[in-house]
PDB file of N, CA and C in Angstrom:
ATOM      1  N   MET A   1       0.882  -1.174   0.010  1.00 40.00           N
ATOM      2  CA  MET A   1       0.088   0.025  -0.005  1.00 40.00           C
ATOM      3  C   MET A   1       0.873   1.258   0.124  1.00 40.00           C
ATOM      4  N   LYS A   2       0.470   2.188  -0.579  1.00 49.00           N
ATOM      5  CA  LYS A   2       1.078   3.526  -0.696  1.00 49.00           C
ATOM      6  C   LYS A   2       0.269   4.617   0.230  1.00 49.00           C
ATOM      7  N   ASN A   3       1.110   5.619   0.776  1.00 53.00           N
ATOM      8  CA  ASN A   3       0.434   6.695   1.354  1.00 53.00           C
ATOM      9  C   ASN A   3      -0.653   7.378   0.692  1.00 53.00           C
ATOM     10  N   ASP A   4      -0.392   7.212  -0.599  1.00 61.00           N
ATOM     11  CA  ASP A   4      -1.309   8.299  -1.332  1.00 61.00           C
ATOM     12  C   ASP A   4      -2.738   7.512  -1.537  1.00 61.00           C
ATOM     13  N   GLU A   5      -3.021   6.252  -1.015  1.00 68.00           N
ATOM     14  CA  GLU A   5      -4.130   5.633  -1.036  1.00 68.00           C
ATOM     15  C   GLU A   5      -4.985   6.007   0.081  1.00 68.00           C
ATOM     16  N   TYR A   6      -4.518   6.811   1.036  1.00 76.00           N
ATOM     17  CA  TYR A   6      -5.276   7.180   2.083  1.00 76.00           C
ATOM     18  C   TYR A   6      -5.448   8.584   2.226  1.00 76.00           C
ATOM     19  N   VAL A   7      -6.608   9.164   2.743  1.00 82.00           N
ATOM     20  CA  VAL A   7      -6.711  10.597   3.031  1.00 82.00           C
ATOM     21  C   VAL A   7      -7.313  10.640   4.259  1.00 82.00           C
ATOM     22  N   PHE A   8      -6.727  11.606   5.164  1.00 85.00           N
ATOM     23  CA  PHE A   8      -6.924  11.829   6.342  1.00 85.00           C
ATOM     24  C   PHE A   8      -7.649  13.352   6.611  1.00 85.00           C
ATOM     25  N   VAL A   9      -8.909  13.262   6.995  1.00 90.00           N
ATOM     26  CA  VAL A   9      -9.576  14.508   7.126  1.00 90.00           C
ATOM     27  C   VAL A   9     -10.090  14.731   8.521  1.00 90.00           C
ATOM     28  N   ARG A  10     -10.290  15.953   8.814  1.00 89.00           N
ATOM     29  CA  ARG A  10     -10.984  16.352  10.270  1.00 89.00           C
ATOM     30  C   ARG A  10     -12.226  17.008   9.758  1.00 89.00           C
ATOM     31  N   ILE A  11     -13.273  16.318  10.319  1.00 89.00           N
ATOM     32  CA  ILE A  11     -14.684  16.873  10.191  1.00 89.00           C
ATOM     33  C   ILE A  11     -15.093  17.188  11.575  1.00 89.00           C
ATOM     34  N   THR A  12     -15.531  18.478  11.822  1.00 90.00           N
ATOM     35  CA  THR A  12     -16.186  18.942  12.893  1.00 90.00           C
ATOM     36  C   THR A  12     -17.485  19.304  12.790  1.00 90.00           C
ATOM     37  N   LYS A  13     -18.418  18.722  13.684  1.00 89.00           N
ATOM     38  CA  LYS A  13     -19.920  18.885  13.650  1.00 89.00           C
ATOM     39  C   LYS A  13     -20.346  19.602  14.890  1.00 89.00           C
ATOM     40  N   VAL A  14     -21.294  20.437  14.817  1.00 93.00           N
ATOM     41  CA  VAL A  14     -21.953  21.050  16.057  1.00 93.00           C
ATOM     42  C   VAL A  14     -23.181  20.434  16.154  1.00 93.00           C
ATOM     43  N   LEU A  15     -23.603  19.380  17.028  1.00 93.00           N
ATOM     44  CA  LEU A  15     -24.848  18.815  17.012  1.00 93.00           C
ATOM     45  C   LEU A  15     -25.728  19.356  18.225  1.00 93.00           C
ATOM     46  N   MET A  16     -27.119  19.332  18.273  1.00 95.00           N
ATOM     47  CA  MET A  16     -27.814  19.815  19.496  1.00 95.00           C
ATOM     48  C   MET A  16     -28.773  18.505  19.675  1.00 95.00           C
ATOM     49  N   ALA A  17     -28.595  18.032  20.939  1.00 95.00           N
ATOM     50  CA  ALA A  17     -29.409  16.937  21.359  1.00 95.00           C
ATOM     51  C   ALA A  17     -29.995  17.060  22.683  1.00 95.00           C
ATOM     52  N   THR A  18     -31.107  16.613  22.955  1.00 96.00           N
ATOM     53  CA  THR A  18     -31.753  16.737  24.363  1.00 96.00           C
ATOM     54  C   THR A  18     -31.030  15.661  25.218  1.00 96.00           C
ATOM     55  N   PRO A  19     -31.006  15.859  26.637  1.00 94.00           N
ATOM     56  CA  PRO A  19     -30.248  14.848  27.393  1.00 94.00           C
ATOM     57  C   PRO A  19     -30.830  13.338  27.036  1.00 94.00           C
ATOM     58  N   SER A  20     -32.115  13.163  26.798  1.00 95.00           N
ATOM     59  CA  SER A  20     -32.608  11.752  26.488  1.00 95.00           C
ATOM     60  C   SER A  20     -31.962  11.319  25.215  1.00 95.00           C
ATOM     61  N   GLN A  21     -31.862  12.251  24.134  1.00 96.00           N
ATOM     62  CA  GLN A  21     -31.254  11.829  22.945  1.00 96.00           C
ATOM     63  C   GLN A  21     -29.843  11.385  23.111  1.00 96.00           C
ATOM     64  N   ALA A  22     -29.124  12.033  23.955  1.00 94.00           N
ATOM     65  CA  ALA A  22     -27.736  11.908  24.326  1.00 94.00           C
ATOM     66  C   ALA A  22     -27.444  10.571  24.989  1.00 94.00           C
ATOM     67  N   ARG A  23     -28.396  10.243  25.963  1.00 94.00           N
ATOM     68  CA  ARG A  23     -28.152   9.036  26.633  1.00 94.00           C
ATOM     69  C   ARG A  23     -28.606   7.856  25.676  1.00 94.00           C
ATOM     70  N   GLN A  24     -29.524   8.107  24.793  1.00 96.00           N
ATOM     71  CA  GLN A  24     -29.803   7.000  23.787  1.00 96.00           C
ATOM     72  C   GLN A  24     -28.574   6.770  22.864  1.00 96.00           C
ATOM     73  N   ALA A  25     -28.012   7.807  22.460  1.00 95.00           N
ATOM     74  CA  ALA A  25     -26.691   7.776  21.663  1.00 95.00           C
ATOM     75  C   ALA A  25     -25.651   6.998  22.440  1.00 95.00           C
ATOM     76  N   LEU A  26     -25.449   7.246  23.623  1.00 94.00           N
ATOM     77  CA  LEU A  26     -24.535   6.681  24.368  1.00 94.00           C
ATOM     78  C   LEU A  26     -24.827   5.139  24.446  1.00 94.00           C
ATOM     79  N   THR A  27     -25.969   4.709  24.642  1.00 94.00           N
ATOM     80  CA  THR A  27     -26.397   3.236  24.646  1.00 94.00           C
ATOM     81  C   THR A  27     -26.234   2.509  23.276  1.00 94.00           C
ATOM     82  N   ILE A  28     -26.572   3.313  22.170  1.00 94.00           N
ATOM     83  CA  ILE A  28     -26.410   2.798  20.765  1.00 94.00           C
ATOM     84  C   ILE A  28     -24.840   2.614  20.621  1.00 94.00           C
ATOM     85  N   ALA A  29     -23.941   3.608  20.984  1.00 93.00           N
ATOM     86  CA  ALA A  29     -22.527   3.541  20.645  1.00 93.00           C
ATOM     87  C   ALA A  29     -22.027   2.472  21.381  1.00 93.00           C
ATOM     88  N   ARG A  30     -22.290   2.102  22.771  1.00 92.00           N
ATOM     89  CA  ARG A  30     -21.806   1.112  23.337  1.00 92.00           C
ATOM     90  C   ARG A  30     -21.957  -0.304  22.881  1.00 92.00           C
ATOM     91  N   SER A  31     -23.337  -0.413  22.303  1.00 92.00           N
ATOM     92  CA  SER A  31     -23.752  -1.696  21.628  1.00 92.00           C
ATOM     93  C   SER A  31     -23.010  -1.829  20.410  1.00 92.00           C
ATOM     94  N   LEU A  32     -22.739  -0.863  19.517  1.00 91.00           N
ATOM     95  CA  LEU A  32     -22.171  -0.949  18.244  1.00 91.00           C
ATOM     96  C   LEU A  32     -20.629  -1.348  18.305  1.00 91.00           C
ATOM     97  N   ASN A  33     -20.187  -0.616  19.483  1.00 87.00           N
ATOM     98  CA  ASN A  33     -18.711  -0.751  19.629  1.00 87.00           C
ATOM     99  C   ASN A  33     -18.305  -1.904  20.516  1.00 87.00           C
ATOM    100  N   SER A  34     -19.139  -2.729  21.063  1.00 87.00           N
ATOM    101  CA  SER A  34     -18.693  -3.604  22.221  1.00 87.00           C
ATOM    102  C   SER A  34     -17.773  -4.612  21.618  1.00 87.00           C
ATOM    103  N   GLU A  35     -17.841  -4.988  20.321  1.00 86.00           N
ATOM    104  CA  GLU A  35     -16.752  -6.046  20.080  1.00 86.00           C
ATOM    105  C   GLU A  35     -15.662  -5.539  19.232  1.00 86.00           C
ATOM    106  N   ALA A  36     -15.595  -4.085  19.049  1.00 80.00           N
ATOM    107  CA  ALA A  36     -14.611  -3.307  18.116  1.00 80.00           C
ATOM    108  C   ALA A  36     -13.071  -3.615  19.009  1.00 80.00           C
ATOM    109  N   ILE A  37     -12.154  -3.533  18.141  1.00 83.00           N
ATOM    110  CA  ILE A  37     -10.697  -3.698  18.791  1.00 83.00           C
ATOM    111  C   ILE A  37     -10.223  -2.407  18.387  1.00 83.00           C
ATOM    112  N   TYR A  38      -9.692  -1.661  19.529  1.00 77.00           N
ATOM    113  CA  TYR A  38      -8.868  -0.434  19.347  1.00 77.00           C
ATOM    114  C   TYR A  38      -7.402  -0.524  19.675  1.00 77.00           C
ATOM    115  N   HIS A  39      -6.506   0.032  18.974  1.00 77.00           N
ATOM    116  CA  HIS A  39      -5.071  -0.008  19.023  1.00 77.00           C
ATOM    117  C   HIS A  39      -4.664   1.298  19.583  1.00 77.00           C
ATOM    118  N   TYR A  40      -3.864   1.123  20.794  1.00 74.00           N
ATOM    119  CA  TYR A  40      -3.288   2.173  21.512  1.00 74.00           C
ATOM    120  C   TYR A  40      -1.899   1.883  21.721  1.00 74.00           C
ATOM    121  N   ARG A  41      -0.958   3.038  22.021  1.00 78.00           N
ATOM    122  CA  ARG A  41       0.300   2.975  22.406  1.00 78.00           C
ATOM    123  C   ARG A  41       0.399   3.560  23.799  1.00 78.00           C
ATOM    124  N   ASP A  42       0.834   2.898  24.865  1.00 80.00           N
ATOM    125  CA  ASP A  42       1.143   3.477  26.092  1.00 80.00           C
ATOM    126  C   ASP A  42       2.253   4.294  26.096  1.00 80.00           C
ATOM    127  N   ALA A  43       2.610   4.991  27.359  1.00 81.00           N
ATOM    128  CA  ALA A  43       3.788   6.045  27.367  1.00 81.00           C
ATOM    129  C   ALA A  43       4.985   5.385  26.919  1.00 81.00           C
ATOM    130  N   ASP A  44       5.173   4.103  27.269  1.00 86.00           N
ATOM    131  CA  ASP A  44       6.465   3.384  27.012  1.00 86.00           C
ATOM    132  C   ASP A  44       6.666   2.851  25.610  1.00 86.00           C
ATOM    133  N   GLY A  45       5.487   3.117  24.702  1.00 82.00           N
ATOM    134  CA  GLY A  45       5.538   2.651  23.231  1.00 82.00           C
ATOM    135  C   GLY A  45       4.998   1.397  23.175  1.00 82.00           C
ATOM    136  N   THR A  46       4.446   0.679  24.189  1.00 86.00           N
ATOM    137  CA  THR A  46       4.011  -0.540  24.114  1.00 86.00           C
ATOM    138  C   THR A  46       2.583  -0.555  23.286  1.00 86.00           C
ATOM    139  N   GLU A  47       2.423  -1.389  22.440  1.00 85.00           N
ATOM    140  CA  GLU A  47       1.131  -1.428  21.566  1.00 85.00           C
ATOM    141  C   GLU A  47       0.066  -2.298  22.303  1.00 85.00           C
ATOM    142  N   LEU A  48      -1.037  -1.562  22.687  1.00 82.00           N
ATOM    143  CA  LEU A  48      -2.170  -2.273  23.342  1.00 82.00           C
ATOM    144  C   LEU A  48      -3.326  -2.508  22.394  1.00 82.00           C
ATOM    145  N   ASP A  49      -3.959  -3.710  22.632  1.00 83.00           N
ATOM    146  CA  ASP A  49      -5.333  -3.831  21.898  1.00 83.00           C
ATOM    147  C   ASP A  49      -6.372  -3.888  22.906  1.00 83.00           C
ATOM    148  N   VAL A  50      -7.435  -3.050  22.798  1.00 80.00           N
ATOM    149  CA  VAL A  50      -8.458  -3.074  23.717  1.00 80.00           C
ATOM    150  C   VAL A  50      -9.793  -3.316  23.057  1.00 80.00           C
ATOM    151  N   GLN A  51     -10.617  -4.114  23.696  1.00 82.00           N
ATOM    152  CA  GLN A  51     -11.810  -4.511  23.041  1.00 82.00           C
ATOM    153  C   GLN A  51     -12.874  -3.675  23.711  1.00 82.00           C
ATOM    154  N   GLY A  52     -13.771  -3.088  22.725  1.00 79.00           N
ATOM    155  CA  GLY A  52     -14.958  -2.172  23.135  1.00 79.00           C
ATOM    156  C   GLY A  52     -14.469  -0.949  23.543  1.00 79.00           C
ATOM    157  N   ASP A  53     -15.577  -0.375  23.905  1.00 81.00           N
ATOM    158  CA  ASP A  53     -15.454   1.354  24.463  1.00 81.00           C
ATOM    159  C   ASP A  53     -16.632   1.368  25.309  1.00 81.00           C
ATOM    160  N   ASP A  54     -16.195   1.829  26.757  1.00 86.00           N
ATOM    161  CA  ASP A  54     -17.237   2.206  27.729  1.00 86.00           C
ATOM    162  C   ASP A  54     -17.723   3.607  27.527  1.00 86.00           C
ATOM    163  N   TYR A  55     -17.152   4.230  26.785  1.00 90.00           N
ATOM    164  CA  TYR A  55     -17.578   5.770  26.657  1.00 90.00           C
ATOM    165  C   TYR A  55     -17.616   6.359  27.916  1.00 90.00           C
ATOM    166  N   LEU A  56     -16.622   6.308  28.747  1.00 90.00           N
ATOM    167  CA  LEU A  56     -16.326   7.095  29.938  1.00 90.00           C
ATOM    168  C   LEU A  56     -15.209   7.940  29.782  1.00 90.00           C
ATOM    169  N   LEU A  57     -15.280   9.159  30.390  1.00 91.00           N
ATOM    170  CA  LEU A  57     -14.128   9.974  30.585  1.00 91.00           C
ATOM    171  C   LEU A  57     -13.147   9.735  31.808  1.00 91.00           C
ATOM    172  N   GLU A  58     -12.163  10.392  31.806  1.00 89.00           N
ATOM    173  CA  GLU A  58     -11.121   9.912  32.974  1.00 89.00           C
ATOM    174  C   GLU A  58     -11.803  10.124  34.221  1.00 89.00           C
ATOM    175  N   ASP A  59     -12.601  11.161  34.447  1.00 94.00           N
ATOM    176  CA  ASP A  59     -13.193  11.339  35.644  1.00 94.00           C
ATOM    177  C   ASP A  59     -14.565  10.505  35.915  1.00 94.00           C
ATOM    178  N   GLY A  60     -14.857   9.479  35.093  1.00 91.00           N
ATOM    179  CA  GLY A  60     -15.833   8.537  35.147  1.00 91.00           C
ATOM    180  C   GLY A  60     -17.134   9.063  34.601  1.00 91.00           C
ATOM    181  N   SER A  61     -17.347  10.312  34.255  1.00 93.00           N
ATOM    182  CA  SER A  61     -18.524  10.714  33.601  1.00 93.00           C
ATOM    183  C   SER A  61     -18.688  10.136  32.239  1.00 93.00           C
ATOM    184  N   ASP A  62     -19.865  10.096  31.691  1.00 94.00           N
ATOM    185  CA  ASP A  62     -20.245   9.758  30.417  1.00 94.00           C
ATOM    186  C   ASP A  62     -19.470  10.560  29.297  1.00 94.00           C
ATOM    187  N   ASP A  63     -18.897   9.861  28.212  1.00 93.00           N
ATOM    188  CA  ASP A  63     -18.360  10.663  26.987  1.00 93.00           C
ATOM    189  C   ASP A  63     -19.542  10.796  25.927  1.00 93.00           C
ATOM    190  N   LEU A  64     -20.410  11.665  26.251  1.00 93.00           N
ATOM    191  CA  LEU A  64     -21.276  11.875  25.276  1.00 93.00           C
ATOM    192  C   LEU A  64     -20.815  12.344  23.861  1.00 93.00           C
ATOM    193  N   GLY A  65     -19.824  13.292  23.820  1.00 91.00           N
ATOM    194  CA  GLY A  65     -19.225  13.650  22.591  1.00 91.00           C
ATOM    195  C   GLY A  65     -18.752  12.489  21.757  1.00 91.00           C
ATOM    196  N   GLY A  66     -18.013  11.556  22.277  1.00 91.00           N
ATOM    197  CA  GLY A  66     -17.445  10.413  21.736  1.00 91.00           C
ATOM    198  C   GLY A  66     -18.662   9.470  21.351  1.00 91.00           C
ATOM    199  N   ALA A  67     -19.651   9.270  22.158  1.00 92.00           N
ATOM    200  CA  ALA A  67     -20.757   8.552  21.820  1.00 92.00           C
ATOM    201  C   ALA A  67     -21.431   8.973  20.536  1.00 92.00           C
ATOM    202  N   LEU A  68     -21.711  10.269  20.553  1.00 92.00           N
ATOM    203  CA  LEU A  68     -22.418  10.982  19.251  1.00 92.00           C
ATOM    204  C   LEU A  68     -21.511  10.709  18.033  1.00 92.00           C
ATOM    205  N   CYS A  69     -20.246  10.869  18.282  1.00 89.00           N
ATOM    206  CA  CYS A  69     -19.294  10.746  16.998  1.00 89.00           C
ATOM    207  C   CYS A  69     -19.510   9.238  16.387  1.00 89.00           C
ATOM    208  N   ASP A  70     -19.625   8.351  17.332  1.00 89.00           N
ATOM    209  CA  ASP A  70     -19.710   6.842  16.725  1.00 89.00           C
ATOM    210  C   ASP A  70     -20.991   6.365  16.411  1.00 89.00           C
ATOM    211  N   VAL A  71     -22.175   7.197  16.510  1.00 93.00           N
ATOM    212  CA  VAL A  71     -23.406   6.598  16.069  1.00 93.00           C
ATOM    213  C   VAL A  71     -23.629   7.162  14.740  1.00 93.00           C
ATOM    214  N   PRO A  72     -23.967   6.268  13.783  1.00 90.00           N
ATOM    215  CA  PRO A  72     -24.075   6.551  12.398  1.00 90.00           C
ATOM    216  C   PRO A  72     -25.467   7.350  12.323  1.00 90.00           C
ATOM    217  N   LEU A  73     -25.348   8.364  11.562  1.00 90.00           N
ATOM    218  CA  LEU A  73     -26.569   9.195  11.280  1.00 90.00           C
ATOM    219  C   LEU A  73     -27.442   9.542  12.510  1.00 90.00           C
ATOM    220  N   PRO A  74     -26.809  10.089  13.467  1.00 90.00           N
ATOM    221  CA  PRO A  74     -27.683  10.572  14.653  1.00 90.00           C
ATOM    222  C   PRO A  74     -28.859  11.281  14.403  1.00 90.00           C
ATOM    223  N   GLY A  75     -28.813  12.060  13.212  1.00 89.00           N
ATOM    224  CA  GLY A  75     -30.045  12.877  12.982  1.00 89.00           C
ATOM    225  C   GLY A  75     -31.235  11.940  12.535  1.00 89.00           C
ATOM    226  N   THR A  76     -30.899  10.996  11.719  1.00 90.00           N
ATOM    227  CA  THR A  76     -31.919  10.070  11.254  1.00 90.00           C
ATOM    228  C   THR A  76     -32.392   9.188  12.376  1.00 90.00           C
ATOM    229  N   LEU A  77     -31.496   8.566  13.227  1.00 90.00           N
ATOM    230  CA  LEU A  77     -31.711   7.630  14.182  1.00 90.00           C
ATOM    231  C   LEU A  77     -32.479   8.167  15.394  1.00 90.00           C
ATOM    232  N   LEU A  78     -31.970   9.354  15.810  1.00 94.00           N
ATOM    233  CA  LEU A  78     -32.446   9.896  17.072  1.00 94.00           C
ATOM    234  C   LEU A  78     -33.130  11.336  17.094  1.00 94.00           C
ATOM    235  N   GLY A  79     -33.157  11.851  15.785  1.00 94.00           N
ATOM    236  CA  GLY A  79     -33.765  13.128  15.728  1.00 94.00           C
ATOM    237  C   GLY A  79     -32.797  14.306  16.220  1.00 94.00           C
ATOM    238  N   ILE A  80     -31.430  14.074  16.252  1.00 94.00           N
ATOM    239  CA  ILE A  80     -30.595  14.933  16.722  1.00 94.00           C
ATOM    240  C   ILE A  80     -30.173  16.038  15.628  1.00 94.00           C
ATOM    241  N   LYS A  81     -30.308  17.416  16.028  1.00 94.00           N
ATOM    242  CA  LYS A  81     -30.051  18.319  14.874  1.00 94.00           C
ATOM    243  C   LYS A  81     -28.469  18.530  14.646  1.00 94.00           C
ATOM    244  N   GLU A  82     -28.184  18.690  13.652  1.00 92.00           N
ATOM    245  CA  GLU A  82     -26.799  19.074  13.104  1.00 92.00           C
ATOM    246  C   GLU A  82     -26.772  20.555  12.785  1.00 92.00           C
ATOM    247  N   LEU A  83     -26.339  21.454  13.464  1.00 94.00           N
ATOM    248  CA  LEU A  83     -26.392  22.988  13.614  1.00 94.00           C
ATOM    249  C   LEU A  83     -25.161  23.408  12.177  1.00 94.00           C
ATOM    250  N   CYS A  84     -24.067  22.723  12.157  1.00 94.00           N
ATOM    251  CA  CYS A  84     -23.231  23.264  11.182  1.00 94.00           C
ATOM    252  C   CYS A  84     -22.079  22.171  11.128  1.00 94.00           C
ATOM    253  N   SER A  85     -21.288  22.132  10.192  1.00 92.00           N
ATOM    254  CA  SER A  85     -19.877  21.442  10.058  1.00 92.00           C
ATOM    255  C   SER A  85     -19.076  21.946   9.231  1.00 92.00           C
ATOM    256  N   THR A  86     -17.769  21.738   9.552  1.00 95.00           N
ATOM    257  CA  THR A  86     -16.658  22.227   8.784  1.00 95.00           C
ATOM    258  C   THR A  86     -15.667  20.850   8.594  1.00 95.00           C
ATOM    259  N   SER A  87     -14.869  21.097   7.643  1.00 94.00           N
ATOM    260  CA  SER A  87     -13.938  19.819   7.283  1.00 94.00           C
ATOM    261  C   SER A  87     -12.639  20.359   6.652  1.00 94.00           C
ATOM    262  N   GLY A  88     -11.611  19.635   6.550  1.00 94.00           N
ATOM    263  CA  GLY A  88     -10.377  19.849   6.050  1.00 94.00           C
ATOM    264  C   GLY A  88      -9.441  18.680   6.042  1.00 94.00           C
ATOM    265  N   ARG A  89      -8.538  18.611   5.126  1.00 92.00           N
ATOM    266  CA  ARG A  89      -7.550  17.485   4.925  1.00 92.00           C
ATOM    267  C   ARG A  89      -6.493  17.792   5.895  1.00 92.00           C
ATOM    268  N   LEU A  90      -6.032  16.679   6.728  1.00 88.00           N
ATOM    269  CA  LEU A  90      -4.767  16.824   7.459  1.00 88.00           C
ATOM    270  C   LEU A  90      -3.484  16.701   6.711  1.00 88.00           C
ATOM    271  N   THR A  91      -2.519  17.251   7.116  1.00 87.00           N
ATOM    272  CA  THR A  91      -1.145  17.180   6.597  1.00 87.00           C
ATOM    273  C   THR A  91      -0.540  15.986   7.506  1.00 87.00           C
ATOM    274  N   PRO A  92       0.477  15.321   6.795  1.00 82.00           N
ATOM    275  CA  PRO A  92       1.136  14.099   7.484  1.00 82.00           C
ATOM    276  C   PRO A  92       1.492  14.578   8.991  1.00 82.00           C
ATOM    277  N   THR A  93       2.012  15.751   9.248  1.00 85.00           N
ATOM    278  CA  THR A  93       2.383  16.371  10.497  1.00 85.00           C
ATOM    279  C   THR A  93       1.046  16.360  11.534  1.00 85.00           C
ATOM    280  N   GLU A  94       0.012  16.789  10.966  1.00 86.00           N
ATOM    281  CA  GLU A  94      -1.148  16.934  11.679  1.00 86.00           C
ATOM    282  C   GLU A  94      -1.810  15.523  12.012  1.00 86.00           C
ATOM    283  N   VAL A  95      -1.572  14.514  11.172  1.00 80.00           N
ATOM    284  CA  VAL A  95      -2.003  13.237  11.400  1.00 80.00           C
ATOM    285  C   VAL A  95      -1.213  12.623  12.710  1.00 80.00           C
ATOM    286  N   GLN A  96       0.040  12.900  12.490  1.00 80.00           N
ATOM    287  CA  GLN A  96       0.841  12.334  13.825  1.00 80.00           C
ATOM    288  C   GLN A  96       0.623  13.041  15.144  1.00 80.00           C
ATOM    289  N   GLU A  97       0.215  14.426  15.049  1.00 82.00           N
ATOM    290  CA  GLU A  97      -0.048  15.157  16.131  1.00 82.00           C
ATOM    291  C   GLU A  97      -1.394  14.730  16.709  1.00 82.00           C
ATOM    292  N   GLN A  98      -2.381  14.344  15.949  1.00 78.00           N
ATOM    293  CA  GLN A  98      -3.681  14.129  16.464  1.00 78.00           C
ATOM    294  C   GLN A  98      -3.711  12.579  16.886  1.00 78.00           C
ATOM    295  N   THR A  99      -2.826  11.665  16.264  1.00 75.00           N
ATOM    296  CA  THR A  99      -3.067  10.367  16.599  1.00 75.00           C
ATOM    297  C   THR A  99      -1.786   9.579  17.183  1.00 75.00           C
ATOM    298  N   GLY A 100      -0.717  10.457  17.297  1.00 77.00           N
ATOM    299  CA  GLY A 100       0.481   9.737  17.777  1.00 77.00           C
ATOM    300  C   GLY A 100       1.088   8.911  16.904  1.00 77.00           C
ATOM    301  N   ARG A 101       0.622   8.599  15.641  1.00 76.00           N
ATOM    302  CA  ARG A 101       1.214   7.810  14.734  1.00 76.00           C
ATOM    303  C   ARG A 101       1.407   8.453  13.460  1.00 76.00           C
ATOM    304  N   THR A 102       2.521   8.030  12.818  1.00 77.00           N
ATOM    305  CA  THR A 102       2.821   8.430  11.393  1.00 77.00           C
ATOM    306  C   THR A 102       1.708   7.869  10.295  1.00 77.00           C
ATOM    307  N   VAL A 103       1.799   8.387   9.202  1.00 74.00           N
ATOM    308  CA  VAL A 103       0.864   7.810   8.221  1.00 74.00           C
ATOM    309  C   VAL A 103       1.332   6.367   7.937  1.00 74.00           C
ATOM    310  N   ASP A 104       2.619   6.100   7.908  1.00 78.00           N
ATOM    311  CA  ASP A 104       3.143   4.625   7.567  1.00 78.00           C
ATOM    312  C   ASP A 104       2.817   3.833   8.632  1.00 78.00           C
ATOM    313  N   GLU A 105       2.724   4.221   9.994  1.00 80.00           N
ATOM    314  CA  GLU A 105       2.290   3.274  11.029  1.00 80.00           C
ATOM    315  C   GLU A 105       0.769   2.980  10.823  1.00 80.00           C
ATOM    316  N   TRP A 106      -0.073   3.918  10.368  1.00 73.00           N
ATOM    317  CA  TRP A 106      -1.499   3.505  10.303  1.00 73.00           C
ATOM    318  C   TRP A 106      -1.469   2.599   9.086  1.00 73.00           C
ATOM    319  N   ILE A 107      -0.828   2.660   8.032  1.00 73.00           N
ATOM    320  CA  ILE A 107      -0.869   1.788   6.783  1.00 73.00           C
ATOM    321  C   ILE A 107      -0.435   0.351   7.371  1.00 73.00           C
ATOM    322  N   GLU A 108       0.663   0.388   8.179  1.00 76.00           N
ATOM    323  CA  GLU A 108       0.944  -1.041   8.606  1.00 76.00           C
ATOM    324  C   GLU A 108      -0.047  -1.623   9.627  1.00 76.00           C
ATOM    325  N   ILE A 109      -0.869  -0.849  10.374  1.00 74.00           N
ATOM    326  CA  ILE A 109      -1.853  -1.371  11.200  1.00 74.00           C
ATOM    327  C   ILE A 109      -2.968  -1.961  10.234  1.00 74.00           C
ATOM    328  N   THR A 110      -3.336  -1.038   9.420  1.00 72.00           N
ATOM    329  CA  THR A 110      -4.502  -1.464   8.486  1.00 72.00           C
ATOM    330  C   THR A 110      -4.174  -2.731   7.662  1.00 72.00           C
ATOM    331  N   SER A 111      -2.858  -2.912   7.479  1.00 71.00           N
ATOM    332  CA  SER A 111      -2.521  -3.985   6.609  1.00 71.00           C
ATOM    333  C   SER A 111      -2.579  -5.182   7.144  1.00 71.00           C
ATOM    334  N   ARG A 112      -2.385  -5.332   8.437  1.00 68.00           N
ATOM    335  CA  ARG A 112      -2.411  -6.493   9.127  1.00 68.00           C
ATOM    336  C   ARG A 112      -3.669  -7.438   8.905  1.00 68.00           C
ATOM    337  N   PRO A 113      -3.349  -8.797   8.777  1.00 61.00           N
ATOM    338  CA  PRO A 113      -4.435  -9.598   8.579  1.00 61.00           C
ATOM    339  C   PRO A 113      -5.419  -9.888   9.751  1.00 61.00           C
TER     340      PRO A 113
END
C-alpha cells in the first residue's frame, strides 16, 4: 500500500441533542462498539489492543461527545439536529499530532491480517 491511497480529514460537527437523545446515543454507541478492537500505544511505546469502548471520561462521567461521534446518522436515528459542520484535509504532521502515529504506522496497522 502507498501513502497516497489514504486521505486523512478532520470533520467538525456541532450537534444539538436533548439529554434523552444523548443517553440513547450513548447506549447505541456502546452496543455498536462492544466487539470493536482499538489499538493504542502507552507512554512506553507498548502497543495495546483493547476490546470495546465504555464511553467514559477519565473522571468517570459519560463521554457523550465520543458516543455521538460513533453513532451513524444521529439525525436520522435519534432526531438529533446538526447545526453546522466544517472539514479539512490533514497534513502528515497533523495526522501524527492528532493520533500519535505516522501515516506509515497507520498503513502498517490496517494492512495486518
